[in-house]
Amino acid sequence: MAAMLEHANYTVSDGDATAAWMCDLFGWHIRWKGPSIDGGQSIHVGTDTQYLALYTPGKGTAEKSNSYLTNGGLNHIAVVVDDIDAMERAVTDKGFTAGNHGDYEPGRRFYFHDHDNIEYEVVQYD
């Protein structure tokens, strides 16, 4: 059996706010929330089988450099949806800006950045 990705863990400035918009847009739920290393907080948000661990340090966050030019940088997180047009409207309604649209094999996609300037890709496969 091939390995299955269970979660990814990354730092955000406000885990509660990030988890809230993810639950609203993606239909996810908070699986767990609690104290974490260095006086921080972690929130696990996703489905019953896969999730993102949102870590907020107790001492605040710093701006990141261009992740595409940083070894080990997080470039983007991708989600798959059934109706990309409806998701783009929902993303825009949340105040995010959709851009960098692509329609190439194997599906359509667009990207947006959240309030921490983290890039998300939304894909609908044909």
mmCIF file with all atom_site columns, C-alpha atoms in Angstrom, residues 1-70:
data_model
loop_
_atom_site.group_PDB
_atom_site.id
_atom_site.type_symbol
_atom_site.label_atom_id
_atom_site.label_alt_id
_atom_site.label_comp_id
_atom_site.label_asym_id
_atom_site.label_entity_id
_atom_site.label_seq_id
_atom_site.pdbx_PDB_ins_code
_atom_site.Cartn_x
_atom_site.Cartn_y
_atom_site.Cartn_z
_atom_site.occupancy
_atom_site.B_iso_or_equiv
_atom_site.pdbx_formal_charge
_atom_site.auth_seq_id
_atom_site.auth_comp_id
_atom_site.auth_asym_id
_atom_site.auth_atom_id
_atom_site.pdbx_PDB_model_num
ATOM 1  C CA . MET A 1 1  ? 0.000   0.000  0.000  1.00 0.00 ? 1  MET A CA 1
ATOM 2  C CA . ALA A 1 2  ? 1.269   3.464  -0.853 1.00 0.00 ? 2  ALA A CA 1
ATOM 3  C CA . ALA A 1 3  ? 1.678   5.973  1.953  1.00 0.00 ? 3  ALA A CA 1
ATOM 4  C CA . MET A 1 4  ? -1.144  8.487  2.392  1.00 0.00 ? 4  MET A CA 1
ATOM 5  C CA . LEU A 1 5  ? -0.544  12.106 3.356  1.00 0.00 ? 5  LEU A CA 1
ATOM 6  C CA . GLU A 1 6  ? -2.165  12.681 6.755  1.00 0.00 ? 6  GLU A CA 1
ATOM 7  C CA . HIS A 1 7  ? -1.336  16.333 7.465  1.00 0.00 ? 7  HIS A CA 1
ATOM 8  C CA . ALA A 1 8  ? 0.947   19.281 6.873  1.00 0.00 ? 8  ALA A CA 1
ATOM 9  C CA . ASN A 1 9  ? 1.910   21.695 9.654  1.00 0.00 ? 9  ASN A CA 1
ATOM 10 C CA . TYR A 1 10 ? 2.684   25.358 9.048  1.00 0.00 ? 10 TYR A CA 1
ATOM 11 C CA . THR A 1 11 ? 2.736   28.664 10.923 1.00 0.00 ? 11 THR A CA 1
ATOM 12 C CA . VAL A 1 12 ? -0.010  31.294 10.662 1.00 0.00 ? 12 VAL A CA 1
ATOM 13 C CA . SER A 1 13 ? -0.511  34.573 12.480 1.00 0.00 ? 13 SER A CA 1
ATOM 14 C CA . ASP A 1 14 ? -4.048  33.752 13.693 1.00 0.00 ? 14 ASP A CA 1
ATOM 15 C CA . GLY A 1 15 ? -4.974  30.076 13.735 1.00 0.00 ? 15 GLY A CA 1
ATOM 16 C CA . ASP A 1 16 ? -8.564  30.725 14.787 1.00 0.00 ? 16 ASP A CA 1
ATOM 17 C CA . ALA A 1 17 ? -9.180  33.119 11.878 1.00 0.00 ? 17 ALA A CA 1
ATOM 18 C CA . THR A 1 18 ? -7.485  30.818 9.367  1.00 0.00 ? 18 THR A CA 1
ATOM 19 C CA . ALA A 1 19 ? -9.407  27.767 10.599 1.00 0.00 ? 19 ALA A CA 1
ATOM 20 C CA . ALA A 1 20 ? -12.674 29.724 10.409 1.00 0.00 ? 20 ALA A CA 1
ATOM 21 C CA . TRP A 1 21 ? -12.332 30.668 6.753  1.00 0.00 ? 21 TRP A CA 1
ATOM 22 C CA . MET A 1 22 ? -11.133 27.152 5.887  1.00 0.00 ? 22 MET A CA 1
ATOM 23 C CA . CYS A 1 23 ? -14.197 25.632 7.553  1.00 0.00 ? 23 CYS A CA 1
ATOM 24 C CA . ASP A 1 24 ? -16.481 28.083 5.739  1.00 0.00 ? 24 ASP A CA 1
ATOM 25 C CA . LEU A 1 25 ? -14.902 27.726 2.292  1.00 0.00 ? 25 LEU A CA 1
ATOM 26 C CA . PHE A 1 26 ? -13.828 24.107 2.228  1.00 0.00 ? 26 PHE A CA 1
ATOM 27 C CA . GLY A 1 27 ? -16.516 22.526 4.420  1.00 0.00 ? 27 GLY A CA 1
ATOM 28 C CA . TRP A 1 28 ? -13.889 21.300 6.877  1.00 0.00 ? 28 TRP A CA 1
ATOM 29 C CA . HIS A 1 29 ? -14.113 21.046 10.649 1.00 0.00 ? 29 HIS A CA 1
ATOM 30 C CA . ILE A 1 30 ? -11.761 21.544 13.567 1.00 0.00 ? 30 ILE A CA 1
ATOM 31 C CA . ARG A 1 31 ? -10.497 18.134 14.658 1.00 0.00 ? 31 ARG A CA 1
ATOM 32 C CA . TRP A 1 32 ? -8.430  19.336 17.601 1.00 0.00 ? 32 TRP A CA 1
ATOM 33 C CA . LYS A 1 33 ? -7.243  22.564 19.174 1.00 0.00 ? 33 LYS A CA 1
ATOM 34 C CA . GLY A 1 34 ? -4.815  23.034 22.024 1.00 0.00 ? 34 GLY A CA 1
ATOM 35 C CA . PRO A 1 35 ? -1.557  24.344 23.435 1.00 0.00 ? 35 PRO A CA 1
ATOM 36 C CA . SER A 1 36 ? 1.612   23.661 21.502 1.00 0.00 ? 36 SER A CA 1
ATOM 37 C CA . ILE A 1 37 ? 5.375   24.217 21.690 1.00 0.00 ? 37 ILE A CA 1
ATOM 38 C CA . ASP A 1 38 ? 6.879   27.509 22.857 1.00 0.00 ? 38 ASP A CA 1
ATOM 39 C CA . GLY A 1 39 ? 3.626   28.756 24.351 1.00 0.00 ? 39 GLY A CA 1
ATOM 40 C CA . GLY A 1 40 ? 1.852   28.534 21.014 1.00 0.00 ? 40 GLY A CA 1
ATOM 41 C CA . GLN A 1 41 ? -1.406  27.008 19.858 1.00 0.00 ? 41 GLN A CA 1
ATOM 42 C CA . SER A 1 42 ? -2.165  24.388 17.212 1.00 0.00 ? 42 SER A CA 1
ATOM 43 C CA . ILE A 1 43 ? -5.435  23.817 15.422 1.00 0.00 ? 43 ILE A CA 1
ATOM 44 C CA . HIS A 1 44 ? -6.040  20.735 13.290 1.00 0.00 ? 44 HIS A CA 1
ATOM 45 C CA . VAL A 1 45 ? -8.567  21.609 10.590 1.00 0.00 ? 45 VAL A CA 1
ATOM 46 C CA . GLY A 1 46 ? -9.698  19.356 7.740  1.00 0.00 ? 46 GLY A CA 1
ATOM 47 C CA . THR A 1 47 ? -11.604 16.136 7.205  1.00 0.00 ? 47 THR A CA 1
ATOM 48 C CA . ASP A 1 48 ? -11.721 12.942 9.243  1.00 0.00 ? 48 ASP A CA 1
ATOM 49 C CA . THR A 1 49 ? -8.755  11.526 7.308  1.00 0.00 ? 49 THR A CA 1
ATOM 50 C CA . GLN A 1 50 ? -6.618  14.532 6.287  1.00 0.00 ? 50 GLN A CA 1
ATOM 51 C CA . TYR A 1 51 ? -5.954  17.907 7.844  1.00 0.00 ? 51 TYR A CA 1
ATOM 52 C CA . LEU A 1 52 ? -3.753  20.951 8.115  1.00 0.00 ? 52 LEU A CA 1
ATOM 53 C CA . ALA A 1 53 ? -2.102  21.705 11.442 1.00 0.00 ? 53 ALA A CA 1
ATOM 54 C CA . LEU A 1 54 ? -2.142  25.485 11.905 1.00 0.00 ? 54 LEU A CA 1
ATOM 55 C CA . TYR A 1 55 ? 0.483   26.587 14.398 1.00 0.00 ? 55 TYR A CA 1
ATOM 56 C CA . THR A 1 56 ? 0.502   30.061 15.954 1.00 0.00 ? 56 THR A CA 1
ATOM 57 C CA . PRO A 1 57 ? 3.548   30.764 18.138 1.00 0.00 ? 57 PRO A CA 1
ATOM 58 C CA . GLY A 1 58 ? 3.094   32.414 21.507 1.00 0.00 ? 58 GLY A CA 1
ATOM 59 C CA . LYS A 1 59 ? 5.506   35.215 20.620 1.00 0.00 ? 59 LYS A CA 1
ATOM 60 C CA . GLY A 1 60 ? 4.086   36.371 17.263 1.00 0.00 ? 60 GLY A CA 1
ATOM 61 C CA . THR A 1 61 ? 5.160   35.694 13.710 1.00 0.00 ? 61 THR A CA 1
ATOM 62 C CA . ALA A 1 62 ? 7.553   37.276 11.227 1.00 0.00 ? 62 ALA A CA 1
ATOM 63 C CA . GLU A 1 63 ? 7.077   37.961 7.519  1.00 0.00 ? 63 GLU A CA 1
ATOM 64 C CA . LYS A 1 64 ? 8.477   35.319 5.195  1.00 0.00 ? 64 LYS A CA 1
ATOM 65 C CA . SER A 1 65 ? 10.661  35.737 2.148  1.00 0.00 ? 65 SER A CA 1
ATOM 66 C CA . ASN A 1 66 ? 9.660   34.433 -1.270 1.00 0.00 ? 66 ASN A CA 1
ATOM 67 C CA . SER A 1 67 ? 9.015   30.730 -0.646 1.00 0.00 ? 67 SER A CA 1
ATOM 68 C CA . TYR A 1 68 ? 9.826   29.813 -4.248 1.00 0.00 ? 68 TYR A CA 1
ATOM 69 C CA . LEU A 1 69 ? 13.376  31.083 -3.649 1.00 0.00 ? 69 LEU A CA 1
ATOM 70 C CA . THR A 1 70 ? 13.816  29.529 -0.177 1.00 0.00 ? 70 THR A CA 1
#
